């Protein structure tokens, strides 16, 4: 069974990792600080004391030598007393050093001095009475002890210097560990932010793409699923919804197609019957009957057109309509559409201007289907333009594209389309909110036009502002005959 990892667990795991690195750095710095403290204690409490005591021992030696010489010359007990005081000072400082420099090494210089001191004066280290002969301490011994103390003192100073260097090195290492730890924590945090941001933005961008695809075309391909967390659940839910809506839309289209086909046959019979009666094939009719029959004929024609549109959109969605492109004359193509709509425009005192710029050679298209697109766009422009306004039909080449494009545009002076509705106008059955109540139609013309243009490899577009009219355009690639 696959374990599902949620967003909260990911956030907590990354936060825990950053905290572990941060607190590991703190512990490491604490250990370094304790180590530095131990080294500092050794320098202050041991090495510094040894250095000070060794200096006092040398002073005591020279004091003993001086008082010994004075006693030899003057034989006064006072100098014997001073000698004893210097000896006691020497002994006390030696014991201090031995206490702080306890070592099992036989070569410890302070142990050697201690043994030589005991050999010279005994374990008590006292001079109770002047010896029969002086000196009490030979000059050679004094010089020897002074040299040994000086040597041991230098070794101690070297240890102090080495420990200071070690202290400095450990301080630098502590700084480096701290900087590395802080940078690592920041790096992990930054990587976490980037990873989670990317992990959130990517599925959201994919979801947005699916929603926009659904909003623009009413259909959506399954969106990619990048994770099995809450975003993955959302993507699964969206795909399920899109699949269900696509299935329902297909069923609705099939039903409408079937219904249109079933209604079309009896409707054709009714229309033909009405026309036969109107033409007095079955006998004469009066003017009142003729008027009502003409109304019925027009309504039947309108219903037939609606059914034809419903069947056409169903065939287009199913891909059942094949195009039969051939070479056409662009001017004849445009003028043919205009000639069919000029009477409708004149009824509203609307003038239609055509602007064909550049020469177009070998223009290939399916003229029947493509002219329906142009008729739909111009017809909508006439329907929504105010009385005594102007409509401009423009055709131009766009050489900067590859392959070059032929761009048709229809500009009107109508009410325009709000930005919030512009992505919906090419959907089936959609009608703008401002015209639903007073303009006829079922919202299929633009959807059919979009299918036909895209079947030609082109693209249909809208540019509009509320209150400033609209520009509907479609572009087709200019392919060669081959």
JSON list of N, CA and C in Angstrom, two decimals, residues 333-392:
[
{"chain": "A", "resi": 333, "resn": "UNK", "atom": "N", "xyz": [-14.78, 36.24, -53.13]},
{"chain": "A", "resi": 333, "resn": "UNK", "atom": "CA", "xyz": [-15.16, 35.62, -51.86]},
{"chain": "A", "resi": 333, "resn": "UNK", "atom": "C", "xyz": [-15.79, 36.65, -50.92]},
{"chain": "A", "resi": 334, "resn": "UNK", "atom": "N", "xyz": [-15.10, 37.79, -50.76]},
{"chain": "A", "resi": 334, "resn": "UNK", "atom": "CA", "xyz": [-15.60, 38.82, -49.84]},
{"chain": "A", "resi": 334, "resn": "UNK", "atom": "C", "xyz": [-16.87, 39.47, -50.38]},
{"chain": "A", "resi": 335, "resn": "UNK", "atom": "N", "xyz": [-16.86, 39.82, -51.66]},
{"chain": "A", "resi": 335, "resn": "UNK", "atom": "CA", "xyz": [-18.03, 40.48, -52.24]},
{"chain": "A", "resi": 335, "resn": "UNK", "atom": "C", "xyz": [-19.25, 39.57, -52.24]},
{"chain": "A", "resi": 336, "resn": "UNK", "atom": "N", "xyz": [-19.02, 38.26, -52.40]},
{"chain": "A", "resi": 336, "resn": "UNK", "atom": "CA", "xyz": [-20.15, 37.33, -52.36]},
{"chain": "A", "resi": 336, "resn": "UNK", "atom": "C", "xyz": [-20.83, 37.35, -51.00]},
{"chain": "A", "resi": 337, "resn": "UNK", "atom": "N", "xyz": [-20.03, 37.45, -49.92]},
{"chain": "A", "resi": 337, "resn": "UNK", "atom": "CA", "xyz": [-20.62, 37.52, -48.58]},
{"chain": "A", "resi": 337, "resn": "UNK", "atom": "C", "xyz": [-21.34, 38.85, -48.37]},
{"chain": "A", "resi": 338, "resn": "UNK", "atom": "N", "xyz": [-20.70, 39.95, -48.87]},
{"chain": "A", "resi": 338, "resn": "UNK", "atom": "CA", "xyz": [-21.31, 41.26, -48.67]},
{"chain": "A", "resi": 338, "resn": "UNK", "atom": "C", "xyz": [-22.63, 41.39, -49.43]},
{"chain": "A", "resi": 339, "resn": "UNK", "atom": "N", "xyz": [-22.66, 40.85, -50.64]},
{"chain": "A", "resi": 339, "resn": "UNK", "atom": "CA", "xyz": [-23.87, 41.00, -51.47]},
{"chain": "A", "resi": 339, "resn": "UNK", "atom": "C", "xyz": [-25.07, 40.34, -50.81]},
{"chain": "A", "resi": 340, "resn": "UNK", "atom": "N", "xyz": [-24.83, 39.29, -50.01]},
{"chain": "A", "resi": 340, "resn": "UNK", "atom": "CA", "xyz": [-25.93, 38.60, -49.36]},
{"chain": "A", "resi": 340, "resn": "UNK", "atom": "C", "xyz": [-26.44, 39.35, -48.12]},
{"chain": "A", "resi": 341, "resn": "UNK", "atom": "N", "xyz": [-25.61, 40.23, -47.57]},
{"chain": "A", "resi": 341, "resn": "UNK", "atom": "CA", "xyz": [-25.98, 40.90, -46.33]},
{"chain": "A", "resi": 341, "resn": "UNK", "atom": "C", "xyz": [-26.26, 42.40, -46.50]},
{"chain": "A", "resi": 342, "resn": "UNK", "atom": "N", "xyz": [-25.93, 42.96, -47.67]},
{"chain": "A", "resi": 342, "resn": "UNK", "atom": "CA", "xyz": [-26.17, 44.38, -47.89]},
{"chain": "A", "resi": 342, "resn": "UNK", "atom": "C", "xyz": [-27.65, 44.74, -47.72]},
{"chain": "A", "resi": 343, "resn": "UNK", "atom": "N", "xyz": [-28.60, 43.95, -48.23]},
{"chain": "A", "resi": 343, "resn": "UNK", "atom": "CA", "xyz": [-30.01, 44.30, -48.02]},
{"chain": "A", "resi": 343, "resn": "UNK", "atom": "C", "xyz": [-30.39, 44.36, -46.53]},
{"chain": "A", "resi": 344, "resn": "UNK", "atom": "N", "xyz": [-29.85, 43.45, -45.75]},
{"chain": "A", "resi": 344, "resn": "UNK", "atom": "CA", "xyz": [-30.14, 43.46, -44.31]},
{"chain": "A", "resi": 344, "resn": "UNK", "atom": "C", "xyz": [-29.56, 44.71, -43.66]},
{"chain": "A", "resi": 345, "resn": "UNK", "atom": "N", "xyz": [-28.32, 45.10, -44.09]},
{"chain": "A", "resi": 345, "resn": "UNK", "atom": "CA", "xyz": [-27.69, 46.29, -43.53]},
{"chain": "A", "resi": 345, "resn": "UNK", "atom": "C", "xyz": [-28.44, 47.55, -43.94]},
{"chain": "A", "resi": 346, "resn": "UNK", "atom": "N", "xyz": [-28.92, 47.60, -45.18]},
{"chain": "A", "resi": 346, "resn": "UNK", "atom": "CA", "xyz": [-29.62, 48.80, -45.65]},
{"chain": "A", "resi": 346, "resn": "UNK", "atom": "C", "xyz": [-30.93, 49.00, -44.90]},
{"chain": "A", "resi": 347, "resn": "UNK", "atom": "N", "xyz": [-31.52, 47.92, -44.42]},
{"chain": "A", "resi": 347, "resn": "UNK", "atom": "CA", "xyz": [-32.75, 48.06, -43.65]},
{"chain": "A", "resi": 347, "resn": "UNK", "atom": "C", "xyz": [-32.53, 48.84, -42.37]},
{"chain": "A", "resi": 348, "resn": "UNK", "atom": "N", "xyz": [-31.29, 48.85, -41.84]},
{"chain": "A", "resi": 348, "resn": "UNK", "atom": "CA", "xyz": [-30.95, 49.63, -40.64]},
{"chain": "A", "resi": 348, "resn": "UNK", "atom": "C", "xyz": [-30.11, 50.85, -40.99]},
{"chain": "A", "resi": 349, "resn": "UNK", "atom": "N", "xyz": [-30.03, 51.18, -42.30]},
{"chain": "A", "resi": 349, "resn": "UNK", "atom": "CA", "xyz": [-29.21, 52.32, -42.77]},
{"chain": "A", "resi": 349, "resn": "UNK", "atom": "C", "xyz": [-27.75, 52.16, -42.36]},
{"chain": "A", "resi": 350, "resn": "UNK", "atom": "N", "xyz": [-27.26, 50.91, -42.35]},
{"chain": "A", "resi": 350, "resn": "UNK", "atom": "CA", "xyz": [-25.86, 50.62, -42.00]},
{"chain": "A", "resi": 350, "resn": "UNK", "atom": "C", "xyz": [-25.08, 50.44, -43.29]},
{"chain": "A", "resi": 351, "resn": "UNK", "atom": "N", "xyz": [-23.95, 51.10, -43.40]},
{"chain": "A", "resi": 351, "resn": "UNK", "atom": "CA", "xyz": [-23.09, 50.95, -44.57]},
{"chain": "A", "resi": 351, "resn": "UNK", "atom": "C", "xyz": [-21.95, 49.99, -44.25]},
{"chain": "A", "resi": 352, "resn": "UNK", "atom": "N", "xyz": [-21.63, 49.13, -45.22]},
{"chain": "A", "resi": 352, "resn": "UNK", "atom": "CA", "xyz": [-20.56, 48.15, -45.07]},
{"chain": "A", "resi": 352, "resn": "UNK", "atom": "C", "xyz": [-19.42, 48.52, -46.02]},
{"chain": "A", "resi": 353, "resn": "UNK", "atom": "N", "xyz": [-18.25, 48.75, -45.46]},
{"chain": "A", "resi": 353, "resn": "UNK", "atom": "CA", "xyz": [-17.07, 49.09, -46.25]},
{"chain": "A", "resi": 353, "resn": "UNK", "atom": "C", "xyz": [-16.11, 47.91, -46.25]},
{"chain": "A", "resi": 354, "resn": "UNK", "atom": "N", "xyz": [-15.52, 47.68, -47.43]},
{"chain": "A", "resi": 354, "resn": "UNK", "atom": "CA", "xyz": [-14.52, 46.61, -47.53]},
{"chain": "A", "resi": 354, "resn": "UNK", "atom": "C", "xyz": [-13.15, 47.22, -47.80]},
{"chain": "A", "resi": 355, "resn": "UNK", "atom": "N", "xyz": [-12.13, 46.65, -47.17]},
{"chain": "A", "resi": 355, "resn": "UNK", "atom": "CA", "xyz": [-10.75, 47.14, -47.31]},
{"chain": "A", "resi": 355, "resn": "UNK", "atom": "C", "xyz": [-9.84, 45.93, -47.48]},
{"chain": "A", "resi": 356, "resn": "UNK", "atom": "N", "xyz": [-9.49, 45.67, -48.74]},
{"chain": "A", "resi": 356, "resn": "UNK", "atom": "CA", "xyz": [-8.60, 44.53, -49.04]},
{"chain": "A", "resi": 356, "resn": "UNK", "atom": "C", "xyz": [-7.25, 45.10, -49.44]},
{"chain": "A", "resi": 357, "resn": "UNK", "atom": "N", "xyz": [-6.24, 44.88, -48.60]},
{"chain": "A", "resi": 357, "resn": "UNK", "atom": "CA", "xyz": [-4.90, 45.43, -48.85]},
{"chain": "A", "resi": 357, "resn": "UNK", "atom": "C", "xyz": [-3.95, 44.31, -49.26]},
{"chain": "A", "resi": 358, "resn": "UNK", "atom": "N", "xyz": [-3.11, 44.61, -50.26]},
{"chain": "A", "resi": 358, "resn": "UNK", "atom": "CA", "xyz": [-2.12, 43.64, -50.71]},
{"chain": "A", "resi": 358, "resn": "UNK", "atom": "C", "xyz": [-2.71, 42.64, -51.67]},
{"chain": "A", "resi": 359, "resn": "UNK", "atom": "N", "xyz": [-1.82, 41.95, -52.34]},
{"chain": "A", "resi": 359, "resn": "UNK", "atom": "CA", "xyz": [-2.25, 40.93, -53.30]},
{"chain": "A", "resi": 359, "resn": "UNK", "atom": "C", "xyz": [-2.11, 39.56, -52.68]},
{"chain": "A", "resi": 360, "resn": "UNK", "atom": "N", "xyz": [-3.12, 38.75, -52.85]},
{"chain": "A", "resi": 360, "resn": "UNK", "atom": "CA", "xyz": [-3.13, 37.40, -52.31]},
{"chain": "A", "resi": 360, "resn": "UNK", "atom": "C", "xyz": [-3.25, 36.43, -53.48]},
{"chain": "A", "resi": 361, "resn": "UNK", "atom": "N", "xyz": [-2.24, 35.63, -53.68]},
{"chain": "A", "resi": 361, "resn": "UNK", "atom": "CA", "xyz": [-2.23, 34.64, -54.76]},
{"chain": "A", "resi": 361, "resn": "UNK", "atom": "C", "xyz": [-2.44, 33.25, -54.18]},
{"chain": "A", "resi": 362, "resn": "UNK", "atom": "N", "xyz": [-3.13, 32.42, -54.92]},
{"chain": "A", "resi": 362, "resn": "UNK", "atom": "CA", "xyz": [-3.33, 31.03, -54.54]},
{"chain": "A", "resi": 362, "resn": "UNK", "atom": "C", "xyz": [-3.89, 30.89, -53.12]},
{"chain": "A", "resi": 363, "resn": "UNK", "atom": "N", "xyz": [-5.03, 31.50, -52.89]},
{"chain": "A", "resi": 363, "resn": "UNK", "atom": "CA", "xyz": [-5.66, 31.40, -51.59]},
{"chain": "A", "resi": 363, "resn": "UNK", "atom": "C", "xyz": [-6.54, 30.16, -51.58]},
{"chain": "A", "resi": 364, "resn": "UNK", "atom": "N", "xyz": [-6.18, 29.22, -50.72]},
{"chain": "A", "resi": 364, "resn": "UNK", "atom": "CA", "xyz": [-6.87, 27.93, -50.67]},
{"chain": "A", "resi": 364, "resn": "UNK", "atom": "C", "xyz": [-7.76, 27.88, -49.43]},
{"chain": "A", "resi": 365, "resn": "UNK", "atom": "N", "xyz": [-9.00, 27.47, -49.62]},
{"chain": "A", "resi": 365, "resn": "UNK", "atom": "CA", "xyz": [-9.91, 27.26, -48.50]},
{"chain": "A", "resi": 365, "resn": "UNK", "atom": "C", "xyz": [-11.12, 26.50, -49.00]},
{"chain": "A", "resi": 366, "resn": "UNK", "atom": "N", "xyz": [-11.97, 26.11, -48.05]},
{"chain": "A", "resi": 366, "resn": "UNK", "atom": "CA", "xyz": [-13.26, 25.54, -48.39]},
{"chain": "A", "resi": 366, "resn": "UNK", "atom": "C", "xyz": [-14.24, 26.72, -48.41]},
{"chain": "A", "resi": 367, "resn": "UNK", "atom": "N", "xyz": [-14.58, 27.26, -49.58]},
{"chain": "A", "resi": 367, "resn": "UNK", "atom": "CA", "xyz": [-15.33, 28.53, -49.64]},
{"chain": "A", "resi": 367, "resn": "UNK", "atom": "C", "xyz": [-16.70, 28.45, -49.00]},
{"chain": "A", "resi": 368, "resn": "UNK", "atom": "N", "xyz": [-17.40, 27.31, -49.09]},
{"chain": "A", "resi": 368, "resn": "UNK", "atom": "CA", "xyz": [-18.74, 27.22, -48.52]},
{"chain": "A", "resi": 368, "resn": "UNK", "atom": "C", "xyz": [-18.69, 27.36, -46.99]},
{"chain": "A", "resi": 369, "resn": "UNK", "atom": "N", "xyz": [-17.78, 26.59, -46.36]},
{"chain": "A", "resi": 369, "resn": "UNK", "atom": "CA", "xyz": [-17.68, 26.67, -44.90]},
{"chain": "A", "resi": 369, "resn": "UNK", "atom": "C", "xyz": [-17.09, 27.99, -44.44]},
{"chain": "A", "resi": 370, "resn": "UNK", "atom": "N", "xyz": [-16.04, 28.45, -45.14]},
{"chain": "A", "resi": 370, "resn": "UNK", "atom": "CA", "xyz": [-15.37, 29.66, -44.69]},
{"chain": "A", "resi": 370, "resn": "UNK", "atom": "C", "xyz": [-16.25, 30.89, -44.90]},
{"chain": "A", "resi": 371, "resn": "UNK", "atom": "N", "xyz": [-17.06, 30.88, -45.99]},
{"chain": "A", "resi": 371, "resn": "UNK", "atom": "CA", "xyz": [-17.94, 32.04, -46.18]},
{"chain": "A", "resi": 371, "resn": "UNK", "atom": "C", "xyz": [-19.01, 32.10, -45.10]},
{"chain": "A", "resi": 372, "resn": "UNK", "atom": "N", "xyz": [-19.36, 30.95, -44.55]},
{"chain": "A", "resi": 372, "resn": "UNK", "atom": "CA", "xyz": [-20.30, 30.96, -43.44]},
{"chain": "A", "resi": 372, "resn": "UNK", "atom": "C", "xyz": [-19.72, 31.71, -42.24]},
{"chain": "A", "resi": 373, "resn": "UNK", "atom": "N", "xyz": [-18.40, 31.57, -42.03]},
{"chain": "A", "resi": 373, "resn": "UNK", "atom": "CA", "xyz": [-17.74, 32.30, -40.94]},
{"chain": "A", "resi": 373, "resn": "UNK", "atom": "C", "xyz": [-17.88, 33.79, -41.16]},
{"chain": "A", "resi": 374, "resn": "UNK", "atom": "N", "xyz": [-17.53, 34.25, -42.39]},
{"chain": "A", "resi": 374, "resn": "UNK", "atom": "CA", "xyz": [-17.59, 35.67, -42.69]},
{"chain": "A", "resi": 374, "resn": "UNK", "atom": "C", "xyz": [-19.04, 36.17, -42.59]},
{"chain": "A", "resi": 375, "resn": "UNK", "atom": "N", "xyz": [-19.99, 35.37, -43.06]},
{"chain": "A", "resi": 375, "resn": "UNK", "atom": "CA", "xyz": [-21.40, 35.75, -42.96]},
{"chain": "A", "resi": 375, "resn": "UNK", "atom": "C", "xyz": [-21.84, 35.87, -41.50]},
{"chain": "A", "resi": 376, "resn": "UNK", "atom": "N", "xyz": [-21.37, 34.94, -40.65]},
{"chain": "A", "resi": 376, "resn": "UNK", "atom": "CA", "xyz": [-21.73, 35.00, -39.22]},
{"chain": "A", "resi": 376, "resn": "UNK", "atom": "C", "xyz": [-21.20, 36.27, -38.57]},
{"chain": "A", "resi": 377, "resn": "UNK", "atom": "N", "xyz": [-19.93, 36.59, -38.86]},
{"chain": "A", "resi": 377, "resn": "UNK", "atom": "CA", "xyz": [-19.31, 37.77, -38.24]},
{"chain": "A", "resi": 377, "resn": "UNK", "atom": "C", "xyz": [-19.97, 39.06, -38.72]},
{"chain": "A", "resi": 378, "resn": "UNK", "atom": "N", "xyz": [-20.18, 39.17, -40.03]},
{"chain": "A", "resi": 378, "resn": "UNK", "atom": "CA", "xyz": [-20.83, 40.39, -40.55]},
{"chain": "A", "resi": 378, "resn": "UNK", "atom": "C", "xyz": [-22.27, 40.46, -40.09]},
{"chain": "A", "resi": 379, "resn": "UNK", "atom": "N", "xyz": [-22.96, 39.31, -40.08]},
{"chain": "A", "resi": 379, "resn": "UNK", "atom": "CA", "xyz": [-24.35, 39.29, -39.62]},
{"chain": "A", "resi": 379, "resn": "UNK", "atom": "C", "xyz": [-24.46, 39.73, -38.17]},
{"chain": "A", "resi": 380, "resn": "UNK", "atom": "N", "xyz": [-23.55, 39.27, -37.30]},
{"chain": "A", "resi": 380, "resn": "UNK", "atom": "CA", "xyz": [-23.56, 39.71, -35.90]},
{"chain": "A", "resi": 380, "resn": "UNK", "atom": "C", "xyz": [-23.29, 41.20, -35.80]},
{"chain": "A", "resi": 381, "resn": "UNK", "atom": "N", "xyz": [-22.36, 41.71, -36.65]},
{"chain": "A", "resi": 381, "resn": "UNK", "atom": "CA", "xyz": [-22.04, 43.15, -36.62]},
{"chain": "A", "resi": 381, "resn": "UNK", "atom": "C", "xyz": [-23.28, 43.96, -37.00]},
{"chain": "A", "resi": 382, "resn": "UNK", "atom": "N", "xyz": [-24.03, 43.50, -38.01]},
{"chain": "A", "resi": 382, "resn": "UNK", "atom": "CA", "xyz": [-25.26, 44.21, -38.40]},
{"chain": "A", "resi": 382, "resn": "UNK", "atom": "C", "xyz": [-26.29, 44.13, -37.27]},
{"chain": "A", "resi": 383, "resn": "UNK", "atom": "N", "xyz": [-26.39, 42.96, -36.64]},
{"chain": "A", "resi": 383, "resn": "UNK", "atom": "CA", "xyz": [-27.39, 42.75, -35.61]},
{"chain": "A", "resi": 383, "resn": "UNK", "atom": "C", "xyz": [-27.17, 43.66, -34.40]},
{"chain": "A", "resi": 384, "resn": "UNK", "atom": "N", "xyz": [-25.90, 43.89, -34.03]},
{"chain": "A", "resi": 384, "resn": "UNK", "atom": "CA", "xyz": [-25.62, 44.63, -32.81]},
{"chain": "A", "resi": 384, "resn": "UNK", "atom": "C", "xyz": [-25.23, 46.08, -33.05]},
{"chain": "A", "resi": 385, "resn": "UNK", "atom": "N", "xyz": [-25.03, 46.50, -34.31]},
{"chain": "A", "resi": 385, "resn": "UNK", "atom": "CA", "xyz": [-24.65, 47.88, -34.58]},
{"chain": "A", "resi": 385, "resn": "UNK", "atom": "C", "xyz": [-25.87, 48.79, -34.53]},
{"chain": "A", "resi": 386, "resn": "UNK", "atom": "N", "xyz": [-25.70, 50.02, -34.09]},
{"chain": "A", "resi": 386, "resn": "UNK", "atom": "CA", "xyz": [-26.85, 50.96, -34.07]},
{"chain": "A", "resi": 386, "resn": "UNK", "atom": "C", "xyz": [-27.22, 51.39, -35.49]},
{"chain": "A", "resi": 387, "resn": "UNK", "atom": "N", "xyz": [-28.39, 51.98, -35.61]},
{"chain": "A", "resi": 387, "resn": "UNK", "atom": "CA", "xyz": [-28.88, 52.46, -36.91]},
{"chain": "A", "resi": 387, "resn": "UNK", "atom": "C", "xyz": [-27.95, 53.56, -37.43]},
{"chain": "A", "resi": 388, "resn": "UNK", "atom": "N", "xyz": [-27.76, 53.56, -38.77]},
{"chain": "A", "resi": 388, "resn": "UNK", "atom": "CA", "xyz": [-26.95, 54.58, -39.47]},
{"chain": "A", "resi": 388, "resn": "UNK", "atom": "C", "xyz": [-25.50, 54.57, -39.02]},
{"chain": "A", "resi": 389, "resn": "UNK", "atom": "N", "xyz": [-25.00, 53.39, -38.68]},
{"chain": "A", "resi": 389, "resn": "UNK", "atom": "CA", "xyz": [-23.58, 53.27, -38.30]},
{"chain": "A", "resi": 389, "resn": "UNK", "atom": "C", "xyz": [-22.79, 52.66, -39.46]},
{"chain": "A", "resi": 390, "resn": "UNK", "atom": "N", "xyz": [-21.59, 52.23, -39.20]},
{"chain": "A", "resi": 390, "resn": "UNK", "atom": "CA", "xyz": [-20.69, 51.76, -40.25]},
{"chain": "A", "resi": 390, "resn": "UNK", "atom": "C", "xyz": [-20.00, 50.49, -39.81]},
{"chain": "A", "resi": 391, "resn": "UNK", "atom": "N", "xyz": [-19.85, 49.57, -40.75]},
{"chain": "A", "resi": 391, "resn": "UNK", "atom": "CA", "xyz": [-19.12, 48.31, -40.51]},
{"chain": "A", "resi": 391, "resn": "UNK", "atom": "C", "xyz": [-17.99, 48.22, -41.52]},
{"chain": "A", "resi": 392, "resn": "UNK", "atom": "N", "xyz": [-16.80, 47.84, -41.02]},
{"chain": "A", "resi": 392, "resn": "UNK", "atom": "CA", "xyz": [-15.64, 47.75, -41.90]},
{"chain": "A", "resi": 392, "resn": "UNK", "atom": "C", "xyz": [-15.16, 46.30, -41.94]}
]
